[in-house]
């Protein structure tokens, strides 16, 4: 369990993410009171326990592995193929990434073939159960009818009992338009078949990012986040996150607009039989981080930025995977109608409606818009930054400054502070279980050490 986080982490984060725009330092300092003090890390790591794969129920979205050919029963993961260099560049990359604007695929150091060979076992023995969505739960941007007055501002009452999300008209007006989407983010990884406790990144079969979008004017109160059924599950075949402009990793939308129950089933442990070795065990995925995120626009570029709430202190596991206390990635979405090297793309891409497909204008890549992530098999690239990643993703835009909007970084820090208080009132680092409907009997605690 975690206690109250000291302000030392905030000071460290501020020093680590300082940018040349020193003129903003004083205004940020004036908002320190809204940032709060951080909890200290104290979550114990437990070993995940096996769980039988569930059967039956309605047909759910397929995993990426299930969409790939030759997905029969495999006895052991094969040796991973060497990384394939992809020779095109996305349109939305910056000078920092050393990319020219064209219609080609960016250099990417991993293949779908690798993911197929390493974790095809995930599809064996895992069938998600049907989930009935709460008809009172709305999509991002929808407000409830019941309003209350709180601290002098109008807020929307939670649509589901125990929901920590509130909508604020004042927050809606102050949030900059350069924040295209904001919400909660969770990071998980899963060990290879038979590897219950990974000892390094080589024991990881697949990493995942879960996005839970919030309304533009949303703020966080106390309690777990209610399941509105519009969650997204992203798969990272590379297993780690990019840490420099040379790291360009493809990411895929494995599930979208799904309930947490279905995501839970995908992350759960499973057992299956093979012809030669008998029973095989796929371990449950382990959480390694939770926080807030924003998809931001800085003109021609888009970014996926995040601030971690838990764990309170970055440890060896997070460092090995590429997670930082604060970070961001340059992003660009792939046109599903353009070709890509063999093994570097899904057999079937996203099926965008014509109005969205036309926005590519025949180009191979375009900046990542949140609506693109609402389609299964959507593919986008994430590229690392050298330094000051969060600063580069949250540069205030002229239109927002003219309208006296909050700076993107200030809005993200405000949301993270609210998440910090919410976590403290739950179970500290274990609050991820409350949010996602997981249990410590099925999943290990927040993993910080190998």
XYZ file of C-alpha atoms in Angstrom:
450
model
C 0.000 0.000 0.000
C 1.199 3.463 -0.677
C 1.172 6.380 1.714
C 1.378 10.062 0.809
C 3.824 10.888 -1.936
C 6.459 13.518 -1.090
C 6.905 16.633 -3.161
C 10.406 15.417 -4.032
C 9.120 13.543 -7.061
C 7.393 16.631 -8.380
C 10.615 18.593 -8.074
C 12.547 15.802 -9.751
C 10.004 15.557 -12.541
C 10.098 19.295 -13.105
C 13.901 19.257 -13.319
C 13.930 16.242 -15.622
C 11.352 17.669 -18.022
C 12.521 21.309 -18.046
C 12.444 22.921 -21.489
C 14.098 25.928 -23.139
C 10.831 27.802 -22.649
C 11.977 29.151 -19.301
C 9.475 31.931 -19.528
C 6.774 29.442 -18.484
C 8.594 28.288 -15.357
C 7.151 30.978 -13.130
C 3.569 30.336 -14.246
C 4.067 26.608 -13.671
C 5.419 27.327 -10.213
C 2.306 29.267 -9.389
C 0.273 26.172 -10.169
C 2.289 23.872 -7.929
C -0.479 24.031 -5.386
C -2.720 22.219 -7.877
C -0.097 19.580 -8.539
C 0.033 18.197 -5.018
C 2.526 15.923 -3.301
C 3.284 12.457 -4.602
C 2.856 9.157 -2.832
C 5.860 7.015 -2.068
C 6.091 3.682 -3.789
C 5.297 0.706 -1.630
C 3.397 -1.831 -3.640
C 4.526 -5.398 -3.080
C 4.943 -7.699 -6.058
C 3.052 -10.955 -5.996
C 3.270 -13.885 -8.344
C 0.333 -14.221 -10.774
C -1.683 -17.373 -10.459
C -2.931 -19.510 -13.274
C -6.456 -19.176 -14.493
C -8.312 -21.400 -16.893
C -9.341 -19.765 -20.140
C -13.050 -19.018 -20.311
C -15.262 -20.504 -22.955
C -18.606 -19.724 -24.381
C -20.413 -16.440 -24.612
C -21.006 -14.251 -27.626
C -18.388 -13.815 -30.275
C -16.063 -10.957 -29.429
C -13.403 -9.061 -31.318
C -10.498 -11.248 -32.387
C -7.018 -10.682 -31.058
C -4.250 -9.745 -33.464
C -2.851 -13.253 -33.180
C -6.187 -14.735 -34.249
C -6.212 -12.610 -37.414
C -2.848 -13.924 -38.515
C -2.519 -16.980 -40.778
C -1.327 -20.390 -39.557
C -2.624 -19.914 -36.074
C -2.811 -23.577 -35.235
C -1.645 -25.138 -32.008
C 2.015 -24.484 -31.345
C 4.150 -26.370 -28.882
C 6.834 -23.807 -28.114
C 7.510 -20.233 -29.221
C 10.036 -20.348 -32.016
C 13.199 -18.276 -32.124
C 12.315 -14.752 -33.039
C 13.324 -13.611 -36.510
C 15.742 -10.778 -36.907
C 14.193 -7.343 -36.974
C 13.180 -6.207 -40.405
C 14.117 -2.688 -41.426
C 11.266 -0.862 -43.095
C 12.415 1.837 -45.443
C 9.704 4.419 -45.607
C 9.056 7.475 -43.472
C 5.731 8.735 -42.103
C 4.509 12.090 -43.200
C 4.073 13.372 -39.677
C 7.609 12.830 -38.443
C 9.677 15.857 -37.418
C 13.195 17.052 -38.146
C 14.176 15.552 -34.809
C 13.281 12.113 -36.105
C 15.281 12.789 -39.253
C 12.388 11.953 -41.562
C 11.303 13.487 -44.854
C 7.640 13.904 -45.728
C 6.560 11.181 -48.145
C 4.134 8.316 -48.517
C 6.387 5.506 -47.401
C 6.528 3.253 -44.369
C 8.928 4.304 -41.544
C 11.873 2.266 -40.365
C 10.546 -0.069 -37.685
C 12.531 -2.653 -35.778
C 9.952 -5.368 -35.349
C 7.620 -7.556 -37.393
C 4.190 -9.028 -36.966
C 5.779 -12.381 -37.737
C 7.707 -12.024 -34.475
C 4.507 -11.389 -32.576
C 2.831 -14.357 -34.254
C 5.633 -16.750 -33.322
C 6.087 -15.477 -29.785
C 2.518 -15.181 -28.602
C 0.220 -17.201 -30.793
C -0.486 -19.183 -27.673
C -2.495 -16.259 -26.312
C -5.268 -17.017 -28.767
C -5.395 -20.632 -27.605
C -7.700 -21.183 -24.691
C -8.927 -17.584 -24.427
C -12.471 -16.757 -25.432
C -13.951 -13.563 -24.025
C -17.369 -13.719 -22.449
C -20.187 -11.543 -23.646
C -20.456 -8.196 -21.938
C -23.650 -6.207 -21.744
C -22.821 -2.518 -21.778
C -24.516 -0.211 -19.360
C -27.011 1.760 -21.442
C -26.507 4.730 -19.127
C -22.803 4.913 -19.962
C -22.025 7.425 -22.668
C -19.174 7.862 -25.093
C -16.574 10.617 -24.575
C -18.120 14.036 -24.852
C -21.607 12.971 -23.754
C -23.001 14.622 -20.643
C -25.551 13.394 -18.177
C -28.798 15.224 -17.538
C -28.308 15.693 -13.813
C -26.080 18.658 -12.930
C -24.816 19.904 -9.593
C -22.931 22.943 -8.392
C -19.512 22.211 -6.955
C -16.892 24.789 -6.012
C -18.721 27.413 -8.019
C -18.800 25.435 -11.275
C -21.332 23.228 -12.979
C -20.521 19.547 -12.997
C -22.271 16.559 -14.502
C -23.242 13.835 -12.067
C -21.598 10.465 -12.628
C -23.689 8.268 -14.904
C -22.712 5.111 -13.037
C -22.559 4.565 -9.284
C -19.028 4.908 -7.971
C -17.746 6.649 -11.099
C -14.956 9.105 -10.331
C -15.430 10.974 -13.613
C -17.273 14.282 -13.501
C -17.920 16.714 -16.312
C -17.208 20.384 -15.743
C -18.314 23.223 -18.008
C -15.515 25.359 -16.595
C -12.967 22.639 -17.399
C -14.406 22.286 -20.885
C -13.850 25.973 -21.553
C -10.293 26.051 -20.191
C -8.975 22.859 -21.820
C -6.943 23.741 -24.941
C -8.071 22.524 -28.342
C -4.547 21.180 -28.966
C -5.468 18.356 -26.578
C -7.335 16.179 -29.054
C -8.161 13.559 -26.429
C -7.354 12.906 -22.789
C -7.972 10.031 -20.437
C -6.460 7.304 -18.284
C -3.686 5.021 -19.508
C -2.498 1.625 -18.247
C 0.627 -0.322 -19.229
C 0.843 -4.140 -19.039
C 3.184 -6.859 -20.211
C 2.801 -10.615 -20.450
C 5.531 -13.227 -19.970
C 6.250 -15.935 -22.491
C 4.543 -19.310 -22.293
C 5.610 -20.990 -19.093
C 7.378 -17.849 -17.782
C 5.328 -16.746 -14.792
C 7.834 -14.163 -13.554
C 9.914 -12.526 -16.333
C 13.520 -11.848 -15.344
C 14.175 -9.318 -18.128
C 12.595 -7.948 -21.297
C 13.601 -11.075 -23.212
C 11.038 -13.004 -21.160
C 8.234 -10.699 -22.317
C 5.923 -12.021 -25.022
C 3.862 -8.876 -25.594
C 3.233 -5.461 -24.098
C -0.100 -3.664 -24.028
C -1.438 -0.142 -23.581
C -5.029 0.374 -22.445
C -6.655 3.737 -23.115
C -9.795 4.919 -21.332
C -10.842 8.184 -23.025
C -12.545 10.918 -21.018
C -14.713 13.799 -22.153
C -12.850 17.009 -23.016
C -14.240 18.755 -19.948
C -13.902 15.795 -17.572
C -12.221 15.942 -14.199
C -11.564 13.188 -11.672
C -13.049 12.803 -8.210
C -12.878 9.941 -5.726
C -13.438 6.276 -6.482
C -12.782 3.829 -9.318
C -13.533 4.645 -12.937
C -16.846 3.191 -14.096
C -16.808 1.119 -17.263
C -18.490 3.026 -20.095
C -17.551 0.343 -22.633
C -15.468 2.548 -24.950
C -12.044 1.287 -23.898
C -9.207 0.556 -26.319
C -6.519 -2.108 -26.110
C -3.302 -1.451 -28.037
C -0.679 -4.119 -28.740
C 3.070 -3.443 -28.964
C 4.807 -6.365 -30.679
C 8.186 -4.755 -29.979
C 7.502 -5.261 -26.237
C 9.301 -2.050 -25.239
C 8.629 1.635 -25.822
C 10.761 3.886 -28.041
C 13.299 6.016 -26.164
C 15.026 7.864 -29.042
C 14.210 9.130 -32.562
C 15.884 5.998 -33.917
C 13.220 3.855 -32.233
C 10.153 3.640 -34.479
C 7.746 0.946 -33.389
C 4.459 -0.064 -34.947
C 1.472 -0.261 -32.618
C -1.913 -1.843 -33.329
C -5.448 -1.412 -32.067
C -6.282 -4.946 -30.968
C -9.653 -4.160 -29.402
C -11.736 -1.009 -29.437
C -15.014 0.116 -27.896
C -14.930 -2.859 -25.553
C -15.779 -3.407 -21.910
C -13.160 -3.913 -19.242
C -14.518 -7.437 -18.774
C -13.429 -8.350 -22.281
C -10.020 -6.741 -21.773
C -9.724 -8.601 -18.477
C -10.360 -11.897 -20.257
C -7.639 -11.101 -22.784
C -5.129 -10.246 -20.057
C -5.971 -13.297 -17.930
C -3.915 -16.472 -17.656
C -4.918 -19.492 -19.720
C -4.036 -23.153 -20.158
C -4.184 -25.153 -23.370
C -3.076 -28.517 -24.713
C -0.529 -29.268 -27.414
C -0.006 -32.534 -29.272
C 3.623 -32.987 -28.243
C 4.167 -31.305 -24.878
C 0.734 -31.557 -23.335
C -0.557 -28.776 -21.093
C 0.895 -25.302 -21.593
C 0.373 -22.229 -19.426
C 0.143 -18.643 -20.622
C 0.662 -16.317 -17.620
C -1.574 -13.386 -16.836
C -0.380 -9.956 -17.903
C 1.200 -7.828 -15.172
C 0.521 -4.107 -14.671
C 3.616 -1.891 -14.788
C 2.131 1.603 -14.874
C -1.008 3.757 -14.614
C -1.512 7.438 -15.226
C -3.127 9.976 -17.510
C -2.568 10.606 -21.204
C -3.300 13.137 -23.909
C -3.162 12.939 -27.678
C -1.914 16.403 -28.624
C -1.378 18.391 -31.794
C 1.535 20.771 -32.316
C 0.600 21.836 -35.825
C 1.559 19.219 -38.414
C 2.559 16.676 -35.765
C 0.639 14.652 -33.200
C 1.907 13.124 -29.973
C 0.850 10.531 -27.413
C 1.894 12.095 -24.091
C 1.526 10.647 -20.598
C 2.265 11.293 -16.922
C 2.468 8.262 -14.626
C 0.639 8.262 -11.304
C 1.722 4.780 -10.248
C 4.221 3.522 -9.462
C 5.248 6.614 -7.521
C 8.909 6.022 -8.366
C 10.291 4.601 -11.601
C 12.064 1.297 -10.959
C 14.070 -1.214 -12.983
C 11.104 -2.781 -14.756
C 9.761 0.555 -15.975
C 13.219 1.668 -17.084
C 13.809 -1.570 -18.992
C 10.501 -1.236 -20.836
C 11.089 2.449 -21.599
C 8.505 3.966 -19.256
C 9.318 7.338 -17.709
C 7.594 9.419 -15.064
C 6.645 11.783 -17.886
C 7.017 11.130 -21.577
C 5.582 11.320 -25.058
C 5.927 9.791 -28.501
C 5.636 11.319 -31.927
C 2.773 9.512 -33.677
C 1.585 8.939 -37.221
C -1.262 6.774 -38.515
C -0.776 4.311 -41.397
C -3.027 4.295 -44.426
C -4.496 0.754 -44.532
C -4.750 0.954 -48.324
C -1.003 1.390 -48.856
C 1.418 -1.500 -48.982
C 4.054 -2.394 -46.401
C 6.948 -4.881 -46.271
C 5.956 -8.489 -45.613
C 5.592 -9.230 -41.922
C 5.412 -5.540 -41.006
C 1.670 -5.114 -41.264
C -1.489 -6.934 -40.309
C -3.086 -9.208 -42.914
C -6.162 -7.010 -42.723
C -5.979 -3.329 -41.878
C -8.568 -1.029 -40.352
C -11.795 -0.622 -42.294
C -12.288 3.135 -42.126
C -15.436 4.712 -43.553
C -14.936 6.617 -46.800
C -14.927 10.047 -45.155
C -12.026 9.040 -42.895
C -10.151 7.146 -45.616
C -10.371 10.202 -47.869
C -8.500 12.247 -45.238
C -5.319 10.345 -46.126
C -5.600 11.833 -49.642
C -3.695 8.877 -51.003
C -0.749 9.419 -48.678
C 0.807 6.578 -46.730
C 0.657 8.381 -43.373
C -1.117 11.208 -41.628
C -1.151 12.698 -38.106
C -2.896 10.484 -35.569
C -6.458 11.596 -34.877
C -8.232 9.912 -31.921
C -11.096 8.767 -34.158
C -8.668 6.521 -36.049
C -8.166 4.495 -32.866
C -11.838 3.578 -32.787
C -11.297 0.989 -35.522
C -9.931 -2.481 -34.899
C -6.592 -3.211 -36.624
C -5.738 0.485 -36.955
C -1.965 0.800 -37.209
C 0.192 3.712 -36.125
C 3.830 4.326 -35.380
C 5.302 5.722 -32.178
C 8.685 7.438 -32.310
C 10.825 8.342 -29.314
C 12.163 11.786 -28.403
C 15.675 12.619 -27.282
C 14.909 14.990 -24.418
C 12.049 16.973 -22.939
C 9.506 14.667 -24.552
C 6.528 16.025 -22.622
C 7.560 19.608 -23.304
C 7.638 18.969 -27.053
C 4.185 17.392 -26.989
C 2.576 20.209 -25.005
C 3.751 23.370 -26.767
C 0.906 25.916 -26.437
C -0.717 26.792 -29.757
C -1.420 30.404 -30.843
C -5.197 29.958 -31.125
C -5.432 28.562 -27.583
C -3.228 31.328 -26.186
C -5.399 33.939 -27.890
C -8.439 32.482 -26.121
C -6.635 32.302 -22.743
C -6.857 28.520 -22.621
C -4.786 26.486 -20.187
C -1.440 25.316 -21.509
C -1.641 21.625 -22.503
C 0.966 20.684 -19.902
C -0.972 22.461 -17.159
C -4.162 20.585 -18.028
C -2.297 17.274 -17.993
C -0.710 18.065 -14.611
C -4.093 19.040 -13.209
C -5.625 15.760 -14.364
C -2.690 13.777 -12.964
C -3.032 15.518 -9.587
C -6.698 14.532 -9.487
C -5.715 10.973 -10.371
C -3.090 11.015 -7.627
C -5.664 11.983 -4.986
C -8.084 9.400 -6.335
C -5.420 6.677 -6.118
C -4.506 7.635 -2.556
C -8.127 7.253 -1.487
C -8.342 3.805 -3.065
C -5.570 1.239 -2.616
C -2.463 3.092 -3.710
C -0.570 1.182 -6.378
C -3.214 -1.558 -6.279
C -5.949 0.857 -7.373
C -5.406 -0.362 -10.922
C -7.349 -3.479 -9.877
C -10.339 -1.391 -8.798
C -10.312 0.541 -12.066
C -10.038 -2.473 -14.323
C -12.113 -4.935 -12.306
C -9.134 -7.224 -11.701
C -8.309 -9.256 -8.613
C -4.941 -9.909 -7.010
C -5.765 -13.637 -7.086
C -5.669 -13.560 -10.888
C -3.074 -10.857 -11.515
C 0.164 -9.830 -9.823
C 0.544 -6.446 -8.171
C 2.234 -3.471 -9.792
C 5.551 -4.943 -10.990
C 8.611 -2.782 -10.350
C 11.389 -5.382 -10.006
C 12.328 -8.466 -11.988
